[in-house]
PDB file of C-alpha atoms in Angstrom:
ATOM      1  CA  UNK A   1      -2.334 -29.382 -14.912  1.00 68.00           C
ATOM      2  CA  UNK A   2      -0.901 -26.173 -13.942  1.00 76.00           C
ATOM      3  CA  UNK A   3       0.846 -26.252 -10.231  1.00 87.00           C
ATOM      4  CA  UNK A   4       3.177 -23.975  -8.282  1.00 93.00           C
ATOM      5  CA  UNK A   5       6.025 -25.387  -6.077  1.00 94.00           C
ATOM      6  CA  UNK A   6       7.121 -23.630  -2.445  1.00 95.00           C
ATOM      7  CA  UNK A   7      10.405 -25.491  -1.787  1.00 87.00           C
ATOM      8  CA  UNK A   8      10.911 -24.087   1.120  1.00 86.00           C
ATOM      9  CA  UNK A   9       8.141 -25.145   3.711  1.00 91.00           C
ATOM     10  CA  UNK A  10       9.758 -23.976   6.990  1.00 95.00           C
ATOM     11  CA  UNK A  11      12.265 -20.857   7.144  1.00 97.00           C
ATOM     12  CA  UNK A  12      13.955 -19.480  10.418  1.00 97.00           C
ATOM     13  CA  UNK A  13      16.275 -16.848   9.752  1.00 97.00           C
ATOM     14  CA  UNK A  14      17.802 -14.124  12.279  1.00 97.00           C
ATOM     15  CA  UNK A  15      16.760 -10.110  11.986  1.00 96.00           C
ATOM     16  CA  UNK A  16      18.926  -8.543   9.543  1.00 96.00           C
ATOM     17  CA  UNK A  17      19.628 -12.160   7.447  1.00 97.00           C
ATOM     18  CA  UNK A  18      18.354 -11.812   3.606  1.00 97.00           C
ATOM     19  CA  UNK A  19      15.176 -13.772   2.480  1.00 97.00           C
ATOM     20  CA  UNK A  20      14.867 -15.514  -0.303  1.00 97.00           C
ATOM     21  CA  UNK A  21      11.446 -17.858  -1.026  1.00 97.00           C
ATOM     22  CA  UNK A  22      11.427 -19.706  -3.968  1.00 96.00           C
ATOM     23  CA  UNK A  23       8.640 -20.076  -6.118  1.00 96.00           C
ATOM     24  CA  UNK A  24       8.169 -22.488  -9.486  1.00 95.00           C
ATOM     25  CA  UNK A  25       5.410 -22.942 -11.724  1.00 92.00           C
ATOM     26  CA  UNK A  26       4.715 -25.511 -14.236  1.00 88.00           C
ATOM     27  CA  UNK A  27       2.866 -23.073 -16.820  1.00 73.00           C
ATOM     28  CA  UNK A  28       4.250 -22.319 -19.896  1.00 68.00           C
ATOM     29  CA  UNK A  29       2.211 -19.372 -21.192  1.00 75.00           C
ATOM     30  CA  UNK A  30       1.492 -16.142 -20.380  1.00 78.00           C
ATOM     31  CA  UNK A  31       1.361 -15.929 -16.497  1.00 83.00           C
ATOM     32  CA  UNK A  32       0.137 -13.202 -13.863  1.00 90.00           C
ATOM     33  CA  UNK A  33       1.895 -13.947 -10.593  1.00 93.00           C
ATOM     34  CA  UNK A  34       1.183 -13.449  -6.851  1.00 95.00           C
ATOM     35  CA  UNK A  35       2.488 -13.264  -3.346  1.00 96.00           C
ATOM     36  CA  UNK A  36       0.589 -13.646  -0.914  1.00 95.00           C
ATOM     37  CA  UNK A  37       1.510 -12.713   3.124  1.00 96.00           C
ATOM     38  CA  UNK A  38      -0.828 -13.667   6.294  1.00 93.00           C
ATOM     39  CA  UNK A  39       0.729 -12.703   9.884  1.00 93.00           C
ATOM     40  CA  UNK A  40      -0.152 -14.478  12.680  1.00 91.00           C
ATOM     41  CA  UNK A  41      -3.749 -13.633  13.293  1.00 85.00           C
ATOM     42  CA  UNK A  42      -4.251 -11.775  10.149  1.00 88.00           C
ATOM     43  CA  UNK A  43      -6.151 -12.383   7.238  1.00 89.00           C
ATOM     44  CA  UNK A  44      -4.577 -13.384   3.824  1.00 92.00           C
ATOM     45  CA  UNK A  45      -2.794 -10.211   1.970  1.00 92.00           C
ATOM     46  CA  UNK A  46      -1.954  -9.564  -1.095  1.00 93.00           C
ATOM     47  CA  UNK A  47       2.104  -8.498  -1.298  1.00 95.00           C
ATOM     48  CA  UNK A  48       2.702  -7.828  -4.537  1.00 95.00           C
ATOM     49  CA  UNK A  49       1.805  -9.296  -8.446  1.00 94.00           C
ATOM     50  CA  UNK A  50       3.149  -9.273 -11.782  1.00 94.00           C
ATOM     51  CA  UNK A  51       1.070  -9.367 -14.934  1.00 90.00           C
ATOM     52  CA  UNK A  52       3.769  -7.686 -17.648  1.00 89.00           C
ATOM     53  CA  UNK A  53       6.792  -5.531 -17.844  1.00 91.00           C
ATOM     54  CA  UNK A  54       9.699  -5.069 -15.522  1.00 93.00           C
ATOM     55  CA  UNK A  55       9.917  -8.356 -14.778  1.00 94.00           C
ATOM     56  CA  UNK A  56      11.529  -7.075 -10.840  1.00 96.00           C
ATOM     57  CA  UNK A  57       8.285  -6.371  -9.128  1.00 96.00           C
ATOM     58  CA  UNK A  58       8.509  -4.197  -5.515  1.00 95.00           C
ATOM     59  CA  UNK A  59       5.946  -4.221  -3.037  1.00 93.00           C
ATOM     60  CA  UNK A  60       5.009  -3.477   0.426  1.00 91.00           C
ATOM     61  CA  UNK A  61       7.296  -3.930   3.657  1.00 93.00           C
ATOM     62  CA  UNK A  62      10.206  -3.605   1.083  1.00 95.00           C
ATOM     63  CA  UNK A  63       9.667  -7.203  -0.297  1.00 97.00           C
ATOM     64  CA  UNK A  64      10.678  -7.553  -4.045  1.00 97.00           C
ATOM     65  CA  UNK A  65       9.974 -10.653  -6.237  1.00 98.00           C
ATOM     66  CA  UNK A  66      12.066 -11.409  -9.872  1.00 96.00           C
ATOM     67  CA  UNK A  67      10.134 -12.845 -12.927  1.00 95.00           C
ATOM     68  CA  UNK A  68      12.835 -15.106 -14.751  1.00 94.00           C
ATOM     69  CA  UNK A  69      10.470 -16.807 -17.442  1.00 91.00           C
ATOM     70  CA  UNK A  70      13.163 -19.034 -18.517  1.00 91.00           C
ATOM     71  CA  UNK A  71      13.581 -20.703 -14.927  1.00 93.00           C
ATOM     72  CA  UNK A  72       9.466 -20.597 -14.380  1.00 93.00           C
ATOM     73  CA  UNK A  73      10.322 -18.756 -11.202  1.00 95.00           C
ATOM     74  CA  UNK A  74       9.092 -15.762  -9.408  1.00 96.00           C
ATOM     75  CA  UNK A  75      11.232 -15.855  -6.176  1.00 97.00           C
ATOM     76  CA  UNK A  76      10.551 -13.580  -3.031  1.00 98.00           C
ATOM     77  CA  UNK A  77      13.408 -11.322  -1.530  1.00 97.00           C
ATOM     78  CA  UNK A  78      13.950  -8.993   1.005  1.00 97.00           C
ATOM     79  CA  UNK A  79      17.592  -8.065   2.493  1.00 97.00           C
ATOM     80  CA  UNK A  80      16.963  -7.786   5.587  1.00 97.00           C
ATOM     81  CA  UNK A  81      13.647  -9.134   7.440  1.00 97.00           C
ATOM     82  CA  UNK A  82      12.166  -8.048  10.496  1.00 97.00           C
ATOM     83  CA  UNK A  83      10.659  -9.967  13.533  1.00 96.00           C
ATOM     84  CA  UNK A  84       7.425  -8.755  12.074  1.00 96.00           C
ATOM     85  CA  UNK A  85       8.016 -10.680   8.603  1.00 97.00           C
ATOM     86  CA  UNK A  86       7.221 -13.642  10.930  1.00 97.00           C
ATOM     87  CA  UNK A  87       4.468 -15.209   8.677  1.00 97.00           C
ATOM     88  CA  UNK A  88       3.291 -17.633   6.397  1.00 95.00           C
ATOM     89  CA  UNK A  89       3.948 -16.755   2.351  1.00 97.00           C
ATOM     90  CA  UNK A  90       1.988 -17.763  -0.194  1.00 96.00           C
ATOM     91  CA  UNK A  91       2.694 -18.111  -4.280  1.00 96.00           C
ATOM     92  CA  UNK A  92       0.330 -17.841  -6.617  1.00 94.00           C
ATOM     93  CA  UNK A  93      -0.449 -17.904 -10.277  1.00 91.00           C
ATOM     94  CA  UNK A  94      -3.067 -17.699 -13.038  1.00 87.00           C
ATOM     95  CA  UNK A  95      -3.279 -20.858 -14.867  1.00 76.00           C
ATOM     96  CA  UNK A  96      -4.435 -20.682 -18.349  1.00 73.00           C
ATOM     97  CA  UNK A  97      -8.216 -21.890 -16.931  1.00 74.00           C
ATOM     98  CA  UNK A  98      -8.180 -17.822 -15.689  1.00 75.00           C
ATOM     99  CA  UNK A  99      -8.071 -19.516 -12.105  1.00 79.00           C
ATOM    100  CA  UNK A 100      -5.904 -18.904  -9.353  1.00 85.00           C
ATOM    101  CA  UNK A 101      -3.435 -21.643  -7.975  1.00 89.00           C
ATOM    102  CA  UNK A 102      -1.669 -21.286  -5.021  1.00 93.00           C
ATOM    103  CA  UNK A 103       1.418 -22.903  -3.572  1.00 94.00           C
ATOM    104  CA  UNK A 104       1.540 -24.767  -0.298  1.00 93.00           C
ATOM    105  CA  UNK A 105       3.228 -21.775   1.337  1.00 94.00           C
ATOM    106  CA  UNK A 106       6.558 -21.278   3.146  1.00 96.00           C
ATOM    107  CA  UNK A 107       6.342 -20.567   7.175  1.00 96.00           C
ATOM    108  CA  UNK A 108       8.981 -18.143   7.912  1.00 97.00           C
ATOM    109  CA  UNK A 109       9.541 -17.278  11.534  1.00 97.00           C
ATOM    110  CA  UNK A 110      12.048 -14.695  12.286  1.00 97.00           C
ATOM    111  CA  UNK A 111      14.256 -14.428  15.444  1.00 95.00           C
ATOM    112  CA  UNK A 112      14.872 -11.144  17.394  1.00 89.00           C
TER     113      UNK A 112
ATOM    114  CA  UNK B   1     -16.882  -3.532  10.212  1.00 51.00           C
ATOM    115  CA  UNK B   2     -14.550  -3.031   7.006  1.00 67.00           C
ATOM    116  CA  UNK B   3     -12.802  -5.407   4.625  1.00 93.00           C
ATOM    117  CA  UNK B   4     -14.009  -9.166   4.443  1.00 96.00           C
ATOM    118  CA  UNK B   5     -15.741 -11.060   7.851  1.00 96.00           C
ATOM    119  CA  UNK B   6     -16.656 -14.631   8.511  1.00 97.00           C
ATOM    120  CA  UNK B   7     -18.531 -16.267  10.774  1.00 97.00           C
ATOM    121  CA  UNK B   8     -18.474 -18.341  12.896  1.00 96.00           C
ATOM    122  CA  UNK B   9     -14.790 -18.013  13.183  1.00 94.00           C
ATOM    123  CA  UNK B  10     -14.829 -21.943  14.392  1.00 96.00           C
ATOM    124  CA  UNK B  11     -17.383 -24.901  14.080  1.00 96.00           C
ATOM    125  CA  UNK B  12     -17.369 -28.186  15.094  1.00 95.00           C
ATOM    126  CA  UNK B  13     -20.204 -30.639  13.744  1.00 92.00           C
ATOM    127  CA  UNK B  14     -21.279 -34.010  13.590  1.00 90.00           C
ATOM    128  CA  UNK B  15     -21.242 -35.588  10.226  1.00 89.00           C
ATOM    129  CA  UNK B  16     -25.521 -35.360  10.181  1.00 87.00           C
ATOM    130  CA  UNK B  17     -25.652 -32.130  10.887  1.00 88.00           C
ATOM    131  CA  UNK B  18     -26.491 -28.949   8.868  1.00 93.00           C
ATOM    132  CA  UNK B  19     -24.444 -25.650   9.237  1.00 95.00           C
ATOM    133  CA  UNK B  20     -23.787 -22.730   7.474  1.00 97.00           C
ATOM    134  CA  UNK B  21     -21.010 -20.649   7.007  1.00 97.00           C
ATOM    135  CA  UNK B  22     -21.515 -16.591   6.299  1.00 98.00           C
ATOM    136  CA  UNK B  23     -19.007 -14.601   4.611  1.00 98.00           C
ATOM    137  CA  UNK B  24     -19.872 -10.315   3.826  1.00 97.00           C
ATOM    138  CA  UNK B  25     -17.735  -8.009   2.632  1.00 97.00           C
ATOM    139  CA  UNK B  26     -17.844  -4.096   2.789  1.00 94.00           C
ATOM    140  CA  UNK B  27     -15.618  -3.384   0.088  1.00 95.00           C
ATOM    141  CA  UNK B  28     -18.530  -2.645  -2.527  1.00 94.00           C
ATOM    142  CA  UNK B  29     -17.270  -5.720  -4.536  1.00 95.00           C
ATOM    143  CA  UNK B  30     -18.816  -7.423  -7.068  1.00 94.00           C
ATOM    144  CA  UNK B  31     -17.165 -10.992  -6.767  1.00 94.00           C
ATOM    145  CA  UNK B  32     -16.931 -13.281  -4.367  1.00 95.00           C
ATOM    146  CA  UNK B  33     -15.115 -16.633  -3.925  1.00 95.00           C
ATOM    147  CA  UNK B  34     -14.640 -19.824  -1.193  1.00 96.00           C
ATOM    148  CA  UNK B  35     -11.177 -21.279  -0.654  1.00 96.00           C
ATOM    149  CA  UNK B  36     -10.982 -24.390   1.474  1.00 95.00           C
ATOM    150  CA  UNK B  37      -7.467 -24.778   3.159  1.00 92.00           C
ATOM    151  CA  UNK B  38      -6.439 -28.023   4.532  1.00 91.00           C
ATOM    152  CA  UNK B  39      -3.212 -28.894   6.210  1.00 84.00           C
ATOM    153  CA  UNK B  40      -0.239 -29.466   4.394  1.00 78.00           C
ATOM    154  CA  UNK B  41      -2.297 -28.741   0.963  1.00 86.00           C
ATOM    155  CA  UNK B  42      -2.801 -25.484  -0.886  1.00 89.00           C
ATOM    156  CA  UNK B  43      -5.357 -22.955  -0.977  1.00 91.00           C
ATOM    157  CA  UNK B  44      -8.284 -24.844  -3.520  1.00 92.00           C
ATOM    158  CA  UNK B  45     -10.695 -23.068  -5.429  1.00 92.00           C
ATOM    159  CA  UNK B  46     -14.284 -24.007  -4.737  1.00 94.00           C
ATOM    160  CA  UNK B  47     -16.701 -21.474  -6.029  1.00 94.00           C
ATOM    161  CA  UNK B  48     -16.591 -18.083  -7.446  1.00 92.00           C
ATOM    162  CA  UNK B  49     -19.957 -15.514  -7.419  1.00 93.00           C
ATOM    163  CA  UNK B  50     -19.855 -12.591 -10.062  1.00 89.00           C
ATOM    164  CA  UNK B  51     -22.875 -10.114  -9.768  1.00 86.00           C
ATOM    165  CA  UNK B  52     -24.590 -12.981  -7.556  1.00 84.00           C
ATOM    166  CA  UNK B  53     -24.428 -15.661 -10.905  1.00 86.00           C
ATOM    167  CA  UNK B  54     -22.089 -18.541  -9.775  1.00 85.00           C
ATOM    168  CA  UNK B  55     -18.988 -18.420 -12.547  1.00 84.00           C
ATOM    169  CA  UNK B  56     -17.340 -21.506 -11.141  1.00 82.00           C
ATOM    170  CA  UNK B  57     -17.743 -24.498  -9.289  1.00 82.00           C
ATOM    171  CA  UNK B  58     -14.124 -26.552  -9.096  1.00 81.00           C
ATOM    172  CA  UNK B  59     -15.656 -29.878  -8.955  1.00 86.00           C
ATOM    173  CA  UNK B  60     -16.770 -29.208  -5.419  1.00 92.00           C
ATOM    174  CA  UNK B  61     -19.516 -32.378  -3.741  1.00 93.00           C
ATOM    175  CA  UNK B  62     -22.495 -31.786  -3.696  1.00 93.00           C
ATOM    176  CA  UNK B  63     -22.958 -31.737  -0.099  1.00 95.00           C
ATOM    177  CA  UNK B  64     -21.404 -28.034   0.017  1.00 96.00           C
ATOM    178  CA  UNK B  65     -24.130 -25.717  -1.525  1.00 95.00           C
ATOM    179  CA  UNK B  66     -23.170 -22.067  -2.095  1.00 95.00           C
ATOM    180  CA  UNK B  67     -25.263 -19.629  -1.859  1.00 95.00           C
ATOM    181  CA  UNK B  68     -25.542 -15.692  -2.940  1.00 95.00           C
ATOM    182  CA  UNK B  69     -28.505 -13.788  -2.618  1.00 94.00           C
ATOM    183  CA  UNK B  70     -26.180  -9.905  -3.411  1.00 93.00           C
ATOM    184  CA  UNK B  71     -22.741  -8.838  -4.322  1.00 91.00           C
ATOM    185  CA  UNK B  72     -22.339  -8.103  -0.149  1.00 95.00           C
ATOM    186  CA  UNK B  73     -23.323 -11.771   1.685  1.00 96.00           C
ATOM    187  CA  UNK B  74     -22.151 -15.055   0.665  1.00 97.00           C
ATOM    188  CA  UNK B  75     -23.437 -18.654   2.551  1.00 97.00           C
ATOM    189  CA  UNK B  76     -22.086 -21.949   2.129  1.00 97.00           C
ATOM    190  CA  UNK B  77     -24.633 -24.704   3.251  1.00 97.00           C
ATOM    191  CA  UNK B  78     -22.894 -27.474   4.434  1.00 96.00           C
ATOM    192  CA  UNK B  79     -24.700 -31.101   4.760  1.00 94.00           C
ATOM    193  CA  UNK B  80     -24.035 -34.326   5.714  1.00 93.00           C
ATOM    194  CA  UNK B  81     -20.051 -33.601   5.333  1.00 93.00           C
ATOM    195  CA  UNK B  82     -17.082 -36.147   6.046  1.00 94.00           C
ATOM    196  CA  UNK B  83     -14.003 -36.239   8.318  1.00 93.00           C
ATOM    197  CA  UNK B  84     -12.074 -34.972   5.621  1.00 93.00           C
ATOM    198  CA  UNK B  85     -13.840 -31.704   5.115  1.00 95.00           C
ATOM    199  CA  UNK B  86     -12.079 -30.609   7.933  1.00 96.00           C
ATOM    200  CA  UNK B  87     -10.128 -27.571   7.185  1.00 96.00           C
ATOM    201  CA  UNK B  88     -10.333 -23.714   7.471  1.00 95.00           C
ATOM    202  CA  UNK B  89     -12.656 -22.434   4.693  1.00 97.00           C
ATOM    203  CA  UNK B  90     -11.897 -19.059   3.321  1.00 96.00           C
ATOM    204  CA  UNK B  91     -14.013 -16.261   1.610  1.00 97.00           C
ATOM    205  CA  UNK B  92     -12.250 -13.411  -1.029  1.00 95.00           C
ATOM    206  CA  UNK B  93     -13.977 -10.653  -2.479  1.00 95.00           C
ATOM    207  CA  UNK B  94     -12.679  -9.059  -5.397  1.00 93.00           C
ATOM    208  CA  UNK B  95     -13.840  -5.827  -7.228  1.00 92.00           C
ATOM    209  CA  UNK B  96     -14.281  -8.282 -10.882  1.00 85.00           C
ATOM    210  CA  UNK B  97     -14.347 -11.588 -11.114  1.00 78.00           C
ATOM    211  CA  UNK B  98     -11.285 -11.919 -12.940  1.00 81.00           C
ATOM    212  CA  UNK B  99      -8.455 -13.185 -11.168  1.00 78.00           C
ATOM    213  CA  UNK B 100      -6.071 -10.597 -12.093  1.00 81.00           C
ATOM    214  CA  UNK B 101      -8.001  -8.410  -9.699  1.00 85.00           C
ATOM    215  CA  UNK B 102      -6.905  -8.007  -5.672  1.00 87.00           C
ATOM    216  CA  UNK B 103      -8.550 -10.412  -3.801  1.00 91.00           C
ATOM    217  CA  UNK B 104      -9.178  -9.322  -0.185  1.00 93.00           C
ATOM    218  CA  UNK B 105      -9.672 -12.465   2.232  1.00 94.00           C
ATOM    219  CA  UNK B 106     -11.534 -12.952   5.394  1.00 95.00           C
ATOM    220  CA  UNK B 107      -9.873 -14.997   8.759  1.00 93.00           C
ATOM    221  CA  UNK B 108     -11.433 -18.247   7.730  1.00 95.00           C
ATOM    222  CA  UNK B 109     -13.794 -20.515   9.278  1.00 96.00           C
ATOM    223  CA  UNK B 110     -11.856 -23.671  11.179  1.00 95.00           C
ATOM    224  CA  UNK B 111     -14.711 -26.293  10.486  1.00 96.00           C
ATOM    225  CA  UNK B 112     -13.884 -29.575  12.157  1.00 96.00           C
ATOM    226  CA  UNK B 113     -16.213 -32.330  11.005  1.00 94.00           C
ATOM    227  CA  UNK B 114     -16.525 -35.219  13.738  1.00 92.00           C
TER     228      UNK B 114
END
């Protein structure tokens, strides 16, 4: 079965430190990817998603994620987070049942 | 109200009890879908809604029933539930039902089952 891997369960980094999340999937086909953001309080947000293309996707709060189909990876960046990119991060991807399959998520918590 | 809305944003009940969970969105959205979050696990699948026909049920027990009576309101009936359905249950809308659409989420229900 089809599953997505969030190495990274708990992240504390300092404002200004660069984010990476990593993100693996066990699929082998043709995949449409997700990442997924919810703040404290907030309800679950889509961040950004790649279906085809240029496989360096850009999306909001200047978060960027890189397809690399040979490592089955679709890692989340940013180069320098904010106290407000405290939140939990989600990965996600269409398995080749056309459902969606999420990762267990990765907490990050920022400090001022 | 915009976006997606739950209610009740918390419920406790007894394992003989009967409660039901709302979800509505105002998004004009013609799919709708329940997640069920528990600790430490990822986001599951339980049911998906397309035009009000159910498209999906992930192997979900019987004892949660969904329910959809239009594209706006979606119920899940829960009865006679264990320990272990304890988790925060959440609803997505989406404007398909095909997963490569947005989904938009609502703040979850935290059901604790006693």
């Amino acid at each position: 079965a089809q599953s997505v891997s969030q190495h990274n369960h708990h992240v504390i980094l300092s404002e200004a430190a660069s984010l990476e999340l990593g993100c693996n999937y066990s699929y082998g086909g043709t995949v449409n990817l997700f990442w997924y953001v919810q703040y404290p309080g907030q309800h679950l947000q889509l961040l950004l998603k790649y279906f085809s293309g240029d496989p360096l996707v850009k999306g909001i709060k200047g978060f960027e994620a890189e397809f690399i189909k040979s490592k089955f990876s679709f890692n989340l960046r940013k180069p320098s987070v904010q106290w407000s990119d405290t939140a939990e991060y989600f990965c996600a991807v269409i398995s080749n049942t056309g459902k969606l399959i999420f990762g267990q998520g990765t907490t990050l918590q920022v400090k001022p | 109200e915009t976006g997606v809305t739950q209610t009740p944003r918390h419920l406790v009940m007894g394992m003989t009890n009967k409660k039901s969970l709302k979800c509505e969105q105002h998004l004009g959205h013609n799919a709708m879908y329940w997640y069920k979050q528990s600790a430490k696990k990822p986001l599951e699948l339980m049911f998906v809604y397309n035009f009000k026909e159910q498209t999906e049920n992930n192997s979900v027990p019987s004892r949660f029933s969904p329910e959809c009576p239009n594209s706006s309101h979606l119920f899940l009936h829960l009865h006679t539930l264990q320990p272990e359905d304890s988790a925060l249950y959440l609803c997505a809308s989406s404007q398909e039902g095909t997963f490569t659409d947005t989904q938009y989420f609502g703040p979850g229900t935290r059901l604790t089952v006693l």
